[in-house]
Amino acid sequence: MRDLGAGFGYLVKGQRWVTGHGRSLGMGLLPGLVTLVLYAAALTGLAYGADDLADWATPFADDWSSPWLSLFRGFLTVLVFAMGLFLAVITFTAVTLLVGQPFYEKLSEDVDRAESGGEAPESGLPLWRDLWISARDSVRVLTRVALYGIVLFALGFLPVVGQTVVPAIGFCVSGFFLAEELTAVALQRRGVELADRLVLLRSRRLLVLGFGVPLALAFVVPFVAVFLMPGAVAGATLMVRDLLGETAPDPDSASDSDSGPDAEPRTRPETATGGPTGR
């Protein structure tokens, strides 16, 4: 259970890091604001059209007597909007990261440099290639999330369990995949593919949930999501360093090893796949 607290600690540390680096905070807010406007418009449209969608999907209930007709369709309307909100929470991070890829990569690199004494892994790929990999992996992740969402949506019809246990599981699913999207910024620069990223995160599932679930809960409030995104990227980078066993260098040992003709070259830490951190 200690990992749960450690995961939440990385979320807090990330917020503290960007608070202490005002330029990084300002740079990280812009993509979230753009994405927020788009999502606010989409959710507003869903709120106005959810009841019409419920009516269209249930023609068999047209002849039901009151109050069963209104209760049934009202329940479906709430479920449709809840499903849309669930998908918005999940996809918000992916879309924001895609929109703000150059900004968040720079922020993540700054965190790595601050923690490693000036070094940061680089993918060595052109920007368009990084954007393509990020978009491709996001689609793969969102496909997984959609499958979970369909199952949870169906389970939501179960009495009692559908209103208690299922929402809790939903937030755990949201939290895990939010953490995956955020850690992808740092792991993609280290050349770690999606399949290996998922294996890495599952190896410390409680740590990942401790980081991602509170964030998923906070992201339900759109304005909160915007302001937490820069710190979430910074915290995810710090968590990646923990997952890969990367530690900040000892200044004394670093100064000794850097001096003299017999100094040994520094090596990069290994990734979860056993390869070098850069590509």
Coordinates of C-alpha atoms in Angstrom, one line a residue:
M1 CA 0.0 0.0 0.0
R2 CA 3.0 2.3 0.3
D3 CA 3.1 2.7 -3.4
L4 CA -0.3 4.3 -3.4
G5 CA 1.0 7.1 -1.2
A6 CA 4.2 7.3 -3.3
G7 CA 2.2 7.7 -6.5
F8 CA 0.2 10.6 -5.0
G9 CA 3.5 12.1 -3.8
Y10 CA 4.8 12.3 -7.4
L11 CA 1.6 14.1 -8.3
V12 CA 2.2 16.7 -5.6
K13 CA 5.9 16.9 -6.4
G14 CA 5.1 17.6 -10.0
Q15 CA 2.8 20.5 -9.1
R16 CA 5.5 21.9 -6.8
W17 CA 8.1 21.6 -9.5
V18 CA 6.1 23.7 -12.1
T19 CA 5.1 26.2 -9.4
G20 CA 8.8 26.8 -8.8
H21 CA 9.4 27.2 -12.5
G22 CA 6.9 29.8 -13.6
R23 CA 8.0 29.7 -17.3
S24 CA 7.3 26.0 -17.5
L25 CA 3.9 26.5 -15.9
G26 CA 2.9 29.2 -18.4
M27 CA 4.1 27.2 -21.3
G28 CA 2.2 24.1 -20.2
L29 CA -1.2 25.9 -19.6
L30 CA -1.8 27.0 -23.3
P31 CA -2.5 23.5 -24.8
G32 CA -4.9 22.7 -22.0
L33 CA -6.9 25.9 -22.5
V34 CA -7.3 25.2 -26.2
T35 CA -8.4 21.7 -25.6
L36 CA -10.8 22.8 -22.8
V37 CA -12.7 25.1 -25.2
L38 CA -13.2 22.2 -27.7
Y39 CA -14.3 19.8 -25.0
A40 CA -16.6 22.3 -23.4
A41 CA -18.4 22.8 -26.7
A42 CA -18.7 19.0 -27.3
L43 CA -20.1 18.3 -23.8
T44 CA -22.5 21.2 -24.0
G45 CA -23.9 19.7 -27.2
L46 CA -24.1 16.3 -25.6
A47 CA -26.0 17.7 -22.6
Y48 CA -28.6 19.2 -24.9
G49 CA -28.9 16.2 -27.2
A50 CA -28.6 13.3 -24.7
D51 CA -32.4 13.1 -24.1
D52 CA -33.1 13.1 -27.9
L53 CA -30.6 10.3 -28.3
A54 CA -32.3 8.3 -25.5
D55 CA -35.7 8.8 -27.2
W56 CA -34.4 7.7 -30.6
A57 CA -32.7 4.6 -29.1
T58 CA -35.8 3.4 -27.3
P59 CA -38.8 3.4 -29.6
F60 CA -40.1 0.3 -27.9
A61 CA -40.8 2.3 -24.8
D62 CA -43.1 4.9 -26.5
D63 CA -46.3 3.1 -25.2
W64 CA -45.1 2.8 -21.6
S65 CA -47.2 4.4 -19.0
S66 CA -46.1 7.2 -16.7
P67 CA -43.9 7.5 -14.7
W68 CA -42.0 4.5 -16.1
L69 CA -41.3 6.0 -19.5
S70 CA -39.8 9.2 -18.1
L71 CA -37.8 7.4 -15.4
F72 CA -36.4 4.9 -17.9
R73 CA -35.4 7.5 -20.5
G74 CA -34.2 9.9 -17.8
F75 CA -31.9 7.1 -16.5
L76 CA -30.6 6.5 -20.0
T77 CA -30.0 10.2 -20.5
V78 CA -27.9 10.3 -17.4
L79 CA -25.9 7.2 -18.5
V80 CA -25.3 8.7 -22.0
F81 CA -23.9 11.9 -20.5
A82 CA -21.9 10.0 -17.9
M83 CA -20.4 7.9 -20.7
G84 CA -19.5 11.0 -22.6
L85 CA -18.0 12.6 -19.5
F86 CA -16.0 9.4 -18.9
L87 CA -14.6 9.4 -22.4
A88 CA -13.9 13.2 -22.1
V89 CA -11.8 12.6 -19.0
I90 CA -9.8 9.8 -20.7
T91 CA -9.3 11.5 -24.1
F92 CA -8.7 15.0 -22.7
T93 CA -5.1 14.1 -21.7
A94 CA -4.4 12.4 -25.0
V95 CA -5.7 15.3 -27.1
T96 CA -4.0 17.9 -24.9
L97 CA -0.7 16.1 -25.0
L98 CA -1.0 15.8 -28.8
V99 CA -1.8 19.5 -29.2
G100 CA 1.0 20.5 -26.8
Q101 CA 3.6 17.9 -27.7
P102 CA 6.5 20.3 -28.2
F103 CA 5.6 22.2 -25.0
Y104 CA 5.3 19.1 -22.8
E105 CA 8.4 17.4 -24.3
K106 CA 10.4 20.6 -23.4
L107 CA 8.9 20.6 -19.9
S108 CA 9.7 16.9 -19.4
E109 CA 13.3 17.4 -20.6
D110 CA 13.7 20.3 -18.1
V111 CA 12.6 18.0 -15.3
D112 CA 15.1 15.3 -16.4
R113 CA 17.9 17.9 -16.6
A114 CA 17.1 19.3 -13.2
E115 CA 17.1 15.8 -11.7
S116 CA 20.1 14.3 -13.5
G117 CA 22.5 17.2 -13.3
G118 CA 22.0 18.5 -16.9
E119 CA 21.3 15.4 -19.0
A120 CA 18.0 14.4 -20.6
P121 CA 17.3 11.4 -22.9
E122 CA 16.3 12.4 -26.4
S123 CA 14.5 10.3 -29.0
G124 CA 16.5 11.7 -31.9
L125 CA 13.4 11.8 -34.1
P126 CA 12.0 14.7 -36.0
L127 CA 9.0 16.4 -34.5
W128 CA 6.6 15.0 -37.1
R129 CA 7.7 11.5 -36.3
D130 CA 7.2 12.1 -32.6
L131 CA 3.7 13.4 -33.2
W132 CA 2.8 10.4 -35.4
I133 CA 4.0 7.9 -32.7
S134 CA 2.1 9.8 -30.0
A135 CA -1.1 9.9 -32.0
R136 CA -0.8 6.3 -33.0
D137 CA -0.2 5.1 -29.4
S138 CA -3.0 7.3 -28.2
V139 CA -5.5 5.7 -30.6
R140 CA -4.4 2.3 -29.3
V141 CA -4.8 3.3 -25.7
L142 CA -8.2 4.9 -26.3
T143 CA -9.3 1.7 -28.1
R144 CA -8.6 -0.2 -24.9
V145 CA -10.3 2.4 -22.9
A146 CA -13.4 2.3 -25.1
L147 CA -13.6 -1.5 -24.6
Y148 CA -13.5 -1.0 -20.9
G149 CA -16.0 1.7 -21.1
I150 CA -18.5 -0.5 -23.0
V151 CA -18.2 -3.2 -20.4
L152 CA -18.6 -0.7 -17.5
F153 CA -21.5 1.0 -19.2
A154 CA -23.3 -2.4 -19.4
L155 CA -22.5 -3.2 -15.8
G156 CA -23.9 0.2 -14.8
F157 CA -27.5 -1.2 -15.3
L158 CA -26.9 -3.7 -12.4
P159 CA -28.8 -2.6 -9.2
V160 CA -26.6 -1.3 -6.4
V161 CA -23.3 -2.6 -7.9
G162 CA -23.8 -0.4 -11.0
Q163 CA -24.1 2.7 -8.9
T164 CA -21.2 1.9 -6.4
V165 CA -18.6 -0.6 -7.5
V166 CA -18.7 0.1 -11.2
P167 CA -18.0 3.9 -10.9
A168 CA -15.0 3.1 -8.6
I169 CA -13.6 0.6 -11.1
G170 CA -14.2 3.2 -13.8
F171 CA -12.0 5.8 -12.0
C172 CA -9.3 3.2 -11.6
V173 CA -9.3 2.4 -15.3
S174 CA -9.3 6.2 -16.0
G175 CA -6.4 6.7 -13.6
F176 CA -4.3 4.0 -15.0
F177 CA -4.6 5.1 -18.6
L178 CA -4.2 8.8 -17.7
A179 CA -0.9 7.8 -16.0
E180 CA 0.0 5.9 -19.2
E181 CA -0.6 8.9 -21.4
L182 CA 1.4 11.2 -19.1
T183 CA 4.3 8.9 -18.6
A184 CA 4.5 8.4 -22.4
V185 CA 6.0 11.9 -22.8
A186 CA 9.1 10.8 -20.9
L187 CA 9.1 7.2 -21.9
Q188 CA 8.8 8.0 -25.6
R189 CA 11.9 10.1 -25.4
R190 CA 13.6 7.0 -24.0
G191 CA 12.6 4.8 -26.9
V192 CA 10.1 2.7 -24.8
E193 CA 7.3 1.3 -27.0
L194 CA 3.7 1.2 -25.9
A195 CA 3.6 -2.6 -25.1
D196 CA 6.7 -2.2 -22.9
R197 CA 5.3 0.9 -21.3
L198 CA 2.2 -1.0 -20.3
V199 CA 4.3 -3.9 -18.8
L200 CA 6.4 -1.3 -16.9
L201 CA 3.3 0.4 -15.4
R202 CA 1.6 -2.9 -14.5
S203 CA 4.8 -3.9 -12.6
R204 CA 4.0 -1.0 -10.1
R205 CA 0.2 -0.9 -10.5
L206 CA -0.4 0.7 -7.1
L207 CA 2.1 3.4 -7.7
V208 CA 0.5 4.2 -11.0
L209 CA -3.0 4.2 -9.5
G210 CA -1.9 6.4 -6.6
F211 CA -0.8 8.9 -9.2
G212 CA -3.5 8.5 -11.8
V213 CA -6.8 8.0 -9.8
P214 CA -6.6 11.4 -7.9
L215 CA -5.8 13.0 -11.2
A216 CA -8.8 11.4 -12.9
L217 CA -11.1 12.6 -10.1
A218 CA -9.7 16.1 -10.4
F219 CA -10.0 16.1 -14.2
V220 CA -13.8 15.7 -13.9
V221 CA -13.7 19.5 -13.2
P222 CA -12.5 20.9 -16.6
F223 CA -10.7 24.1 -15.3
V224 CA -8.8 22.0 -12.7
A225 CA -7.6 19.7 -15.5
V226 CA -6.1 22.6 -17.4
F227 CA -4.2 24.0 -14.4
L228 CA -3.0 20.5 -13.3
M229 CA -1.7 19.4 -16.7
P230 CA 1.8 21.0 -16.5
G231 CA 2.4 19.6 -13.0
A232 CA 1.0 16.2 -14.0
V233 CA 3.6 16.0 -16.9
A234 CA 6.4 17.0 -14.5
G235 CA 5.2 14.5 -11.8
A236 CA 4.9 11.7 -14.5
T237 CA 8.5 12.4 -15.5
L238 CA 9.6 12.1 -11.9
M239 CA 7.7 8.8 -11.6
V240 CA 9.3 7.4 -14.8
R241 CA 12.7 8.1 -13.3
D242 CA 11.6 6.0 -10.2
L243 CA 10.2 3.2 -12.4
L244 CA 13.4 3.0 -14.4
G245 CA 15.7 3.3 -11.4
E246 CA 17.2 6.6 -12.6
T247 CA 18.6 8.6 -9.7
A248 CA 20.1 12.0 -9.5
P249 CA 23.9 11.9 -9.5
D250 CA 26.0 12.5 -6.4
P251 CA 27.7 15.9 -6.9
D252 CA 30.8 14.8 -5.1
S253 CA 31.3 11.6 -7.1
A254 CA 30.4 13.4 -10.3
S255 CA 33.1 16.0 -9.8
D256 CA 35.7 13.3 -9.0
S257 CA 34.8 11.2 -12.0
D258 CA 34.8 14.2 -14.4
S259 CA 38.3 15.2 -13.5
G260 CA 41.5 13.7 -14.7
P261 CA 42.4 11.6 -17.8
D262 CA 41.2 8.4 -16.3
A263 CA 37.6 9.6 -15.9
E264 CA 35.1 7.0 -17.1
P265 CA 32.2 8.0 -19.5
R266 CA 28.8 8.2 -18.0
T267 CA 26.2 5.6 -19.1
R268 CA 22.5 5.9 -19.4
P269 CA 20.1 3.8 -17.4
E270 CA 18.4 0.8 -19.0
T271 CA 14.8 0.8 -19.9
A272 CA 12.2 -1.8 -19.0
T273 CA 13.1 -3.7 -22.2
G274 CA 16.8 -3.8 -21.4
G275 CA 17.8 -1.4 -24.2
P276 CA 19.4 2.1 -23.9
T277 CA 17.3 5.0 -23.0
G278 CA 17.8 6.9 -26.2
R279 CA 17.0 5.7 -29.7

